PDB file of C-alpha atoms in Angstrom:
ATOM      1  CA  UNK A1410     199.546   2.076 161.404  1.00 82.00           C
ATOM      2  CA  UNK A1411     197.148   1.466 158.503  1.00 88.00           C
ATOM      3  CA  UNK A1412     197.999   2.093 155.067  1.00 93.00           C
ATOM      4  CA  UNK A1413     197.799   0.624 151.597  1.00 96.00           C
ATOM      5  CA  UNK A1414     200.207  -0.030 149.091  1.00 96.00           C
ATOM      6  CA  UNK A1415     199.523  -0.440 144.926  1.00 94.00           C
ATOM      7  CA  UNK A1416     201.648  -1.489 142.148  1.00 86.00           C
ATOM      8  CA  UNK A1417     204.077   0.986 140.491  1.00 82.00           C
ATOM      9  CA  UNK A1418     202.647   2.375 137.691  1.00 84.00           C
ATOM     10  CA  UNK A1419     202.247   3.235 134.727  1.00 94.00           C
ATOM     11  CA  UNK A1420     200.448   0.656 133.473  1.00 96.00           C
ATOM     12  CA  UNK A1421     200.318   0.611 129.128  1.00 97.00           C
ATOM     13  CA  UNK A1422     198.094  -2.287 127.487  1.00 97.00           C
ATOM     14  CA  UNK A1423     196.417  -2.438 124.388  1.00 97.00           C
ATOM     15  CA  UNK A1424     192.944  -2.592 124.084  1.00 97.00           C
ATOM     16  CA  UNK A1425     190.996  -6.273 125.061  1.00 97.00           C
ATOM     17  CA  UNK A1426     193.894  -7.008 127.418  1.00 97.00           C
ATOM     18  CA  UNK A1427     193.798  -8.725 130.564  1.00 98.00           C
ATOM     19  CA  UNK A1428     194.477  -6.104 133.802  1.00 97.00           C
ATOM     20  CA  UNK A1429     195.670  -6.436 137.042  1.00 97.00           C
ATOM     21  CA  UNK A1430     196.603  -3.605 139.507  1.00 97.00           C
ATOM     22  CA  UNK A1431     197.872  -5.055 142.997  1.00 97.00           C
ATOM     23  CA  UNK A1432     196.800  -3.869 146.085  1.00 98.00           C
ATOM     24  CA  UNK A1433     197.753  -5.171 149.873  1.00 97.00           C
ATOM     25  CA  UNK A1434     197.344  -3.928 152.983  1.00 96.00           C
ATOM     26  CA  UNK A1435     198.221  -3.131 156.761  1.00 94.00           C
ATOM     27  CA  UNK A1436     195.555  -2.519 159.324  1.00 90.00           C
ATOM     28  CA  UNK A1437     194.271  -3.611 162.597  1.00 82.00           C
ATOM     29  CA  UNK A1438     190.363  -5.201 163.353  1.00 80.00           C
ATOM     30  CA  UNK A1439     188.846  -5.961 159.786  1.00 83.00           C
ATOM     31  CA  UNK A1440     188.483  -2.975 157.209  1.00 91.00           C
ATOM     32  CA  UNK A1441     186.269  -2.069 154.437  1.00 92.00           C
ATOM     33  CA  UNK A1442     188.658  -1.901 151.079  1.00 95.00           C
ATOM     34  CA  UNK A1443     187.625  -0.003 148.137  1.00 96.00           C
ATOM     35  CA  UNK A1444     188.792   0.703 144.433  1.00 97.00           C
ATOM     36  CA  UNK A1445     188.221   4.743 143.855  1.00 97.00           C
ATOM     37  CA  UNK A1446     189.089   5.638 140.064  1.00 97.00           C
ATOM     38  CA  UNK A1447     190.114   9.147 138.952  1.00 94.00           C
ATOM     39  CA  UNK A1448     189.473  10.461 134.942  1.00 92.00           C
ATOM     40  CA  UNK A1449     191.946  13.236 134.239  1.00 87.00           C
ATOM     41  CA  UNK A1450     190.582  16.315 135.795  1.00 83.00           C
ATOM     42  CA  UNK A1451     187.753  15.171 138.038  1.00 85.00           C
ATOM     43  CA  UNK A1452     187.251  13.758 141.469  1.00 87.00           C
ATOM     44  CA  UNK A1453     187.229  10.180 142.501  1.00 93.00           C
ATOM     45  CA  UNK A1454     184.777   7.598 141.763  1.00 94.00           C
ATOM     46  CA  UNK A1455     183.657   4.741 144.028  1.00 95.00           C
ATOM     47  CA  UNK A1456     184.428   1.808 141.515  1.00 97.00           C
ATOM     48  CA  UNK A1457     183.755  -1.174 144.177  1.00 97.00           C
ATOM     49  CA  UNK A1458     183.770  -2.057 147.402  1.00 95.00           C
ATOM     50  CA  UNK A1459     184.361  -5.561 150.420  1.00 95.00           C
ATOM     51  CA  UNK A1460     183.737  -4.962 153.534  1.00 91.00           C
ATOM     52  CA  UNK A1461     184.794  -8.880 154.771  1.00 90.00           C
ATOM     53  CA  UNK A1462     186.683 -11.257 154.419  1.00 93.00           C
ATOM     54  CA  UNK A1463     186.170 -13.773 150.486  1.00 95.00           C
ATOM     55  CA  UNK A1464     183.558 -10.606 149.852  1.00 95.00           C
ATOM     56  CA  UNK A1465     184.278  -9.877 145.662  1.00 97.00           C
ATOM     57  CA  UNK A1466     182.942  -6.633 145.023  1.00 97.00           C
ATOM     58  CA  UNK A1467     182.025  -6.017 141.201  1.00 97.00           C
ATOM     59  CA  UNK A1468     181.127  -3.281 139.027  1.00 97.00           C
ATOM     60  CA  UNK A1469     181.838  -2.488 134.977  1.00 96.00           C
ATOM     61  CA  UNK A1470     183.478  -5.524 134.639  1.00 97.00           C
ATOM     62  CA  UNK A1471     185.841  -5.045 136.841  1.00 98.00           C
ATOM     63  CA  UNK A1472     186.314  -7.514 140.229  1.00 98.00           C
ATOM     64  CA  UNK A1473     188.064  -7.359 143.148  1.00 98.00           C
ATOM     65  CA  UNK A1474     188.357 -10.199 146.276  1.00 98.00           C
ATOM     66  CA  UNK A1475     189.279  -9.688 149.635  1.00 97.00           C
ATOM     67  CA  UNK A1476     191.747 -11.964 150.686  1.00 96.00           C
ATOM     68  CA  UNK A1477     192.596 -11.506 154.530  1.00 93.00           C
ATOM     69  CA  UNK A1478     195.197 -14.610 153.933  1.00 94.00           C
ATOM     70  CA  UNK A1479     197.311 -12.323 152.424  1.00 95.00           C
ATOM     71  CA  UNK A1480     196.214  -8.978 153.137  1.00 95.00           C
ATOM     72  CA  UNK A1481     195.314  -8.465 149.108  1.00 97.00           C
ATOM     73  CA  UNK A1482     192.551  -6.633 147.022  1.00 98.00           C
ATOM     74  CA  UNK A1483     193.831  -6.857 143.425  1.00 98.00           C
ATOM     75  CA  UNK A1484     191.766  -5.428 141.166  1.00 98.00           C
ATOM     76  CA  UNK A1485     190.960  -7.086 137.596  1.00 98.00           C
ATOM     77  CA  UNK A1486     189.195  -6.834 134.563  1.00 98.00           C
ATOM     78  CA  UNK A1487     189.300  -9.379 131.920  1.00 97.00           C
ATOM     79  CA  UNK A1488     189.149  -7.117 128.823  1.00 96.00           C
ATOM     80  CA  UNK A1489     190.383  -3.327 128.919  1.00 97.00           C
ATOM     81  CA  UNK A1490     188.654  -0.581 127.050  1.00 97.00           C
ATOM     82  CA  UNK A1491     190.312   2.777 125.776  1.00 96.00           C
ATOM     83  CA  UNK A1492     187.779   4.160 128.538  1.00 95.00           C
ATOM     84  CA  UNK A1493     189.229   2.204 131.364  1.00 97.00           C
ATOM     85  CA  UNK A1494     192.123   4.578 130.587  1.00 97.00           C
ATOM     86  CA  UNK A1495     192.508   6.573 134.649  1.00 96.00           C
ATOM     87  CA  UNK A1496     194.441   6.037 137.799  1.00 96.00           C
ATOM     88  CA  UNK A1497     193.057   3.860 140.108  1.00 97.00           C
ATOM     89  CA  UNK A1498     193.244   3.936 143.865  1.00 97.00           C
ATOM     90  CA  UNK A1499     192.921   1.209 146.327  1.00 97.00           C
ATOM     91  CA  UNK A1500     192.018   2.143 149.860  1.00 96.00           C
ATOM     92  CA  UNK A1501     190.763   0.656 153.461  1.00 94.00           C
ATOM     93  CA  UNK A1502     188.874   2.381 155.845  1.00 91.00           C
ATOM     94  CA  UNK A1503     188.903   0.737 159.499  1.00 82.00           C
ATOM     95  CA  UNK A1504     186.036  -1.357 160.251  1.00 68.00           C
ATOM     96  CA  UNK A1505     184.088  -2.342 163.308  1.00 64.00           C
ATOM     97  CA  UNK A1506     184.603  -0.263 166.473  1.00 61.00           C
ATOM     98  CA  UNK A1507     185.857   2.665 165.025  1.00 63.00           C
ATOM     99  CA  UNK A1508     183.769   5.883 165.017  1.00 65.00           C
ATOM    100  CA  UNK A1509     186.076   7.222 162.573  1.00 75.00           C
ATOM    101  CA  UNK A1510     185.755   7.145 158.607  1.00 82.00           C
ATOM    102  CA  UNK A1511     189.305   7.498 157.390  1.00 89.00           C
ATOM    103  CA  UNK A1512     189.982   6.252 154.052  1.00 93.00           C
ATOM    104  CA  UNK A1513     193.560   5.351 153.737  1.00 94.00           C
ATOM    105  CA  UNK A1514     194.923   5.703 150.380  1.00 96.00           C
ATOM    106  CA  UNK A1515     197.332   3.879 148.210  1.00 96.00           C
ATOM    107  CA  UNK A1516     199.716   6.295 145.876  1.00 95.00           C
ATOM    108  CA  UNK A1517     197.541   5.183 142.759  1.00 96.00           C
ATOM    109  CA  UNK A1518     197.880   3.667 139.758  1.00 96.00           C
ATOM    110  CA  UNK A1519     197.865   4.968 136.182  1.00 96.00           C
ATOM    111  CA  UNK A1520     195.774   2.540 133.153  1.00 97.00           C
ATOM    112  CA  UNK A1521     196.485   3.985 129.715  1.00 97.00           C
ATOM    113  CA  UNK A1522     194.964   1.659 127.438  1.00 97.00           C
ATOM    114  CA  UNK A1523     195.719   2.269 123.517  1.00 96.00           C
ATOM    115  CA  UNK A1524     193.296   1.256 120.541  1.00 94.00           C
TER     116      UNK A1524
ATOM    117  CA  UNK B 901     169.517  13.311 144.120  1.00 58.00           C
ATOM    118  CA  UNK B 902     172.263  15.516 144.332  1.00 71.00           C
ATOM    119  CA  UNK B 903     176.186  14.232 144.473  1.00 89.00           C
ATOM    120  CA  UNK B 904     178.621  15.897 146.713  1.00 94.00           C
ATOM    121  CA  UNK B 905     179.572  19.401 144.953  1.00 95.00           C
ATOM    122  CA  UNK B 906     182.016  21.915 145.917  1.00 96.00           C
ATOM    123  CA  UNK B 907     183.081  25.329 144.815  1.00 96.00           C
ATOM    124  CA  UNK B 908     185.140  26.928 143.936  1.00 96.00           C
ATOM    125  CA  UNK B 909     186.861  24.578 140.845  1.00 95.00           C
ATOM    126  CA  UNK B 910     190.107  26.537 140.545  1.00 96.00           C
ATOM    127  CA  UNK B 911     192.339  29.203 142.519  1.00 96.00           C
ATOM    128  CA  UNK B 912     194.873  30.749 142.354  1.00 98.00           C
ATOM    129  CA  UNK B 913     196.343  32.441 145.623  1.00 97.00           C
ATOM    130  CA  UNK B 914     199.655  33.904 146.816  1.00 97.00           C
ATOM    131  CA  UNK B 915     201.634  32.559 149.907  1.00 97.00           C
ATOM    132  CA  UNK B 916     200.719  33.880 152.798  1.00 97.00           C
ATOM    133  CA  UNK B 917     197.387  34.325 152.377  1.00 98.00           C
ATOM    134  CA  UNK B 918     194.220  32.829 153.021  1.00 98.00           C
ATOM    135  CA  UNK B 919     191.485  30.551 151.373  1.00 98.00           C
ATOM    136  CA  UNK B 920     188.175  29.203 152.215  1.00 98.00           C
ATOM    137  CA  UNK B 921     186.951  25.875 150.044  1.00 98.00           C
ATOM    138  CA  UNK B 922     183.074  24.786 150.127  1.00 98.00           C
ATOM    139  CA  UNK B 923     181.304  21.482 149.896  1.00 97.00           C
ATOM    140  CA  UNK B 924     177.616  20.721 149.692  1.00 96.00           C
ATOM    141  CA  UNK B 925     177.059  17.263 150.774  1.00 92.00           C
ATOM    142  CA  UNK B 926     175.133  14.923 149.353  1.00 89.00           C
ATOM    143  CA  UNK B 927     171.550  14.533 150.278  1.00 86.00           C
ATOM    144  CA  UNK B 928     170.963  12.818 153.466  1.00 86.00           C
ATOM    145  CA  UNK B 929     174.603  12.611 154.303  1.00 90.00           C
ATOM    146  CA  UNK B 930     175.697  13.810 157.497  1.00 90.00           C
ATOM    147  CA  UNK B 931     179.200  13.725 157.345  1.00 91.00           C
ATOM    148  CA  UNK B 932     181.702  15.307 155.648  1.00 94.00           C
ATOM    149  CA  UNK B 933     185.609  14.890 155.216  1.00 95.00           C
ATOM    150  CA  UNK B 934     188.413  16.658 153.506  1.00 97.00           C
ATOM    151  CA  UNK B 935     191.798  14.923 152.074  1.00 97.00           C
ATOM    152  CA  UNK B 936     194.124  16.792 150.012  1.00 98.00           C
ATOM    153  CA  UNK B 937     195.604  15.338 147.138  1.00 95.00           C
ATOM    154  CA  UNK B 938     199.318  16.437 145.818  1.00 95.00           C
ATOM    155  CA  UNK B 939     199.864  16.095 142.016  1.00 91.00           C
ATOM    156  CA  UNK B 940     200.524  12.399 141.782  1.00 89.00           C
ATOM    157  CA  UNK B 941     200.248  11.436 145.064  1.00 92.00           C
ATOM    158  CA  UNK B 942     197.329   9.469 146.912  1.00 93.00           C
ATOM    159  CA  UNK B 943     194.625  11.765 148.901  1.00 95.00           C
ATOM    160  CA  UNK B 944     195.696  12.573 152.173  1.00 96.00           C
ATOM    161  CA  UNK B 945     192.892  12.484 155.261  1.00 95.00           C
ATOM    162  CA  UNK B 946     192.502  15.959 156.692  1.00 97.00           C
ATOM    163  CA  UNK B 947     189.662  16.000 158.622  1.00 95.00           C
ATOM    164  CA  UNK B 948     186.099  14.604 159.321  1.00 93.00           C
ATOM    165  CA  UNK B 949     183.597  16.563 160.563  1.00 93.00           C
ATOM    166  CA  UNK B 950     180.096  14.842 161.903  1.00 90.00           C
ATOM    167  CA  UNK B 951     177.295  16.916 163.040  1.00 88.00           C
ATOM    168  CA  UNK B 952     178.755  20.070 163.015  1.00 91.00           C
ATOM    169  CA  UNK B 953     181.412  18.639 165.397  1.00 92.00           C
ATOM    170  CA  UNK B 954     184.925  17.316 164.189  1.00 91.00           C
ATOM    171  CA  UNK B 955     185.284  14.118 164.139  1.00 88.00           C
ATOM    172  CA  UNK B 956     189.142  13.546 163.940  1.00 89.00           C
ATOM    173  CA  UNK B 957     191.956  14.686 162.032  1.00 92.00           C
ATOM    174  CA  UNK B 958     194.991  13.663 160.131  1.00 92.00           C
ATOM    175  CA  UNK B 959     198.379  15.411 160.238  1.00 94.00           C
ATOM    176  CA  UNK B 960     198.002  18.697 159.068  1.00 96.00           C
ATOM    177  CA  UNK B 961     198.795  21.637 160.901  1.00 96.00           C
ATOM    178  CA  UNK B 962     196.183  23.997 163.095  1.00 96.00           C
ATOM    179  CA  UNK B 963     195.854  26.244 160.064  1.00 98.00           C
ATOM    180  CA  UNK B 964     194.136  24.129 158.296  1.00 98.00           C
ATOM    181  CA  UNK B 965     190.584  24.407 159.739  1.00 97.00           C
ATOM    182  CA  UNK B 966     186.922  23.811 159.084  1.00 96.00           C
ATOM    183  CA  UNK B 967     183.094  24.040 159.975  1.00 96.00           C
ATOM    184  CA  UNK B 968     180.568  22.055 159.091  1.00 95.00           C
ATOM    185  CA  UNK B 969     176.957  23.848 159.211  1.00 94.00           C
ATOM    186  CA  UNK B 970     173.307  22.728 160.041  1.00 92.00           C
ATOM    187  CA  UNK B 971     172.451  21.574 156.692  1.00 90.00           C
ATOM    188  CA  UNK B 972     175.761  19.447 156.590  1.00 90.00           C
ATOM    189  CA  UNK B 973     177.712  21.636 153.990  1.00 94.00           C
ATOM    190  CA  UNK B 974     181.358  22.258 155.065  1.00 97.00           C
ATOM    191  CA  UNK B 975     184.029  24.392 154.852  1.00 97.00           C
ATOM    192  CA  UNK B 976     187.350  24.099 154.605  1.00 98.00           C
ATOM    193  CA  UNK B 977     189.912  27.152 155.849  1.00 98.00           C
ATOM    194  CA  UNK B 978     193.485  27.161 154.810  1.00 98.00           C
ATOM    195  CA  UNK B 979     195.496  30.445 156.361  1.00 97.00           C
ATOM    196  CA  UNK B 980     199.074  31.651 155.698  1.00 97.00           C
ATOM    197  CA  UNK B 981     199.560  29.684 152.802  1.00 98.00           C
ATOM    198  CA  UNK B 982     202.412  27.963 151.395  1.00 97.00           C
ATOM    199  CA  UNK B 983     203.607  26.933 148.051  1.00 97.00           C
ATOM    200  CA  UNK B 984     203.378  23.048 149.141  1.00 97.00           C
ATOM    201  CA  UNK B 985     199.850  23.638 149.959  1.00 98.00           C
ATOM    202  CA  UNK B 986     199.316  23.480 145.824  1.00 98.00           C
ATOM    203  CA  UNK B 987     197.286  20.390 145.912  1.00 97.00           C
ATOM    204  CA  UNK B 988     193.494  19.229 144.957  1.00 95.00           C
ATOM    205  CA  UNK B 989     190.964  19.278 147.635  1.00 97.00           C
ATOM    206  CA  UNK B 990     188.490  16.952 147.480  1.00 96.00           C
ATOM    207  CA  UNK B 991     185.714  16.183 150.295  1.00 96.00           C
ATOM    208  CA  UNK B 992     183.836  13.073 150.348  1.00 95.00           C
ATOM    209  CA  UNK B 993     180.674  12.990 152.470  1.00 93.00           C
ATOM    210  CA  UNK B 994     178.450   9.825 153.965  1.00 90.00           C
ATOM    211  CA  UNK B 995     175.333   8.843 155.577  1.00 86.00           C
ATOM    212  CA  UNK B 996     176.846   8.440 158.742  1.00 75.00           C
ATOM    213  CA  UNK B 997     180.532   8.555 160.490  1.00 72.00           C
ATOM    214  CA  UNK B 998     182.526   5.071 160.678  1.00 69.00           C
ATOM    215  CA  UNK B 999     183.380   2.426 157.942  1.00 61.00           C
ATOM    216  CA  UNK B1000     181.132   3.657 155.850  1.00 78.00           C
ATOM    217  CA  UNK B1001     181.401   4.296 151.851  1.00 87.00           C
ATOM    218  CA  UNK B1002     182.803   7.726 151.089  1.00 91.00           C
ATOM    219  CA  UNK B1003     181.640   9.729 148.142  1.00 92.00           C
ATOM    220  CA  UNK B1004     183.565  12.383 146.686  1.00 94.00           C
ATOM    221  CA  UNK B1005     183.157  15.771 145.150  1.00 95.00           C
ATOM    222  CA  UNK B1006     184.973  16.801 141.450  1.00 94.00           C
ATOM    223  CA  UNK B1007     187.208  19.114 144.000  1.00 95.00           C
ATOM    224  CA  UNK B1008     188.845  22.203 143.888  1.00 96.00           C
ATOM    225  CA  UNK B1009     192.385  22.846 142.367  1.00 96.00           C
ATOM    226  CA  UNK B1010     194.164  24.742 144.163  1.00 98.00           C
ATOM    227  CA  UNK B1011     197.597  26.460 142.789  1.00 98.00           C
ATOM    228  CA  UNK B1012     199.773  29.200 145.498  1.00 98.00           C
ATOM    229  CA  UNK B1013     202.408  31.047 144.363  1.00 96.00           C
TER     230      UNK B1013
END
């Protein structure tokens, strides 16, 4: 079945550093993938989206490509913020000829970024 | 325009009895979709509902039940609760059903003792 698995957390880096936060993936036909981020306490956030194949969605500064080579949507930003500081959750939803909008979820991901 | 809201933020219930969550979708959207999310775990896909009719559902058992009314707002029904049902609820509503993006609510945390 589909599904989505992320890098163990946590994730500590100091402030400027370079982040990555692996994602891959299982699923049949050709999903949409997104990065969702959740501040402590609140709901999730749509942080970007791809809904084919080389698409890099972008947003804050951070990027994400999807690769359908190797079933990946890493998720990067080149300099970290004590704001970025969240857990982060990739996640697929199934794509043409489905009538159904399940987002699959990975476990998540927590950032703590010091100063 | 109006994001996805949903009421109540907390409760607090005892096993065994019941709950009813609510979600206002946002404007235009016409479907809406439930996941629960356990304390550092991924959401989990409970339901979709589209047009008042629902649309599919994930593994949860048949006391976990909803409605979704004319002007799109949902609700979600939880009855004979249990202390794993402790969890966030969170529903995420779209312009239309299908791979479409999702956008959620701040949800509601719920705690049964």
């Amino acid at each position: 079945g589909d599904s989505v698995t992320q890098m163990e957390g946590p994730v500590t880096l100091s402030e400027e550093a370079f982040l990555t936060i692996n994602c891959t993936y299982t699923a049949t036909g050709y999903p949409s993938l997104f990065w969702y981020v959740q501040y402590p306490g609140e709901g999730l956030q749509l942080l970007l989206k791809a809904t084919k194949a080389d698409d890099k969605g972008s947003n804050k500064g951070f990027e994400a490509t999807y690769r359908k080579e190797t079933t990946s949507f890493h998720l990067e930003k080149g300099s970290v913020q004590v704001s970025d500081s969240a857990v982060y959750f990739c996640a697929l939803i199934r794509g043409r000829g489905s009538t159904l909008g399940r987002l699959y979820f990975g476990r998540g991901t927590q950032l703590t970024v010091w100063p | 325009e109006t994001g996805v809201t949903q009421s109540p933020t907390h409760l607090i219930k005892t096993r065994g009895q019941q709950v009813t969550l609510r979600c206002s979708s946002q404007s235009g959207h016409n479907t809406v979709s439930w996941y629960q999310q356990a304390l550092g775990q991924g959401p989990q896909f409970i339901f979709q509902y589209y047009r008042e009719e629902e649309n599919g559902r994930g593994n949860f058992p048949p006391r976990f039940s909803g409605l979704q009314f004319p002007n799109y707002s949902s609700e979600l029904n939880v009855n004979a609760l249990e202390l794993d049902d402790s969890a966030l609820y969170l529903c995420a509503s779209s312009p239309k059903t299908g791979a479409d993006t999702q956008y959620f609510g701040p949800g509601t945390r719920l705690t049964v003792l």
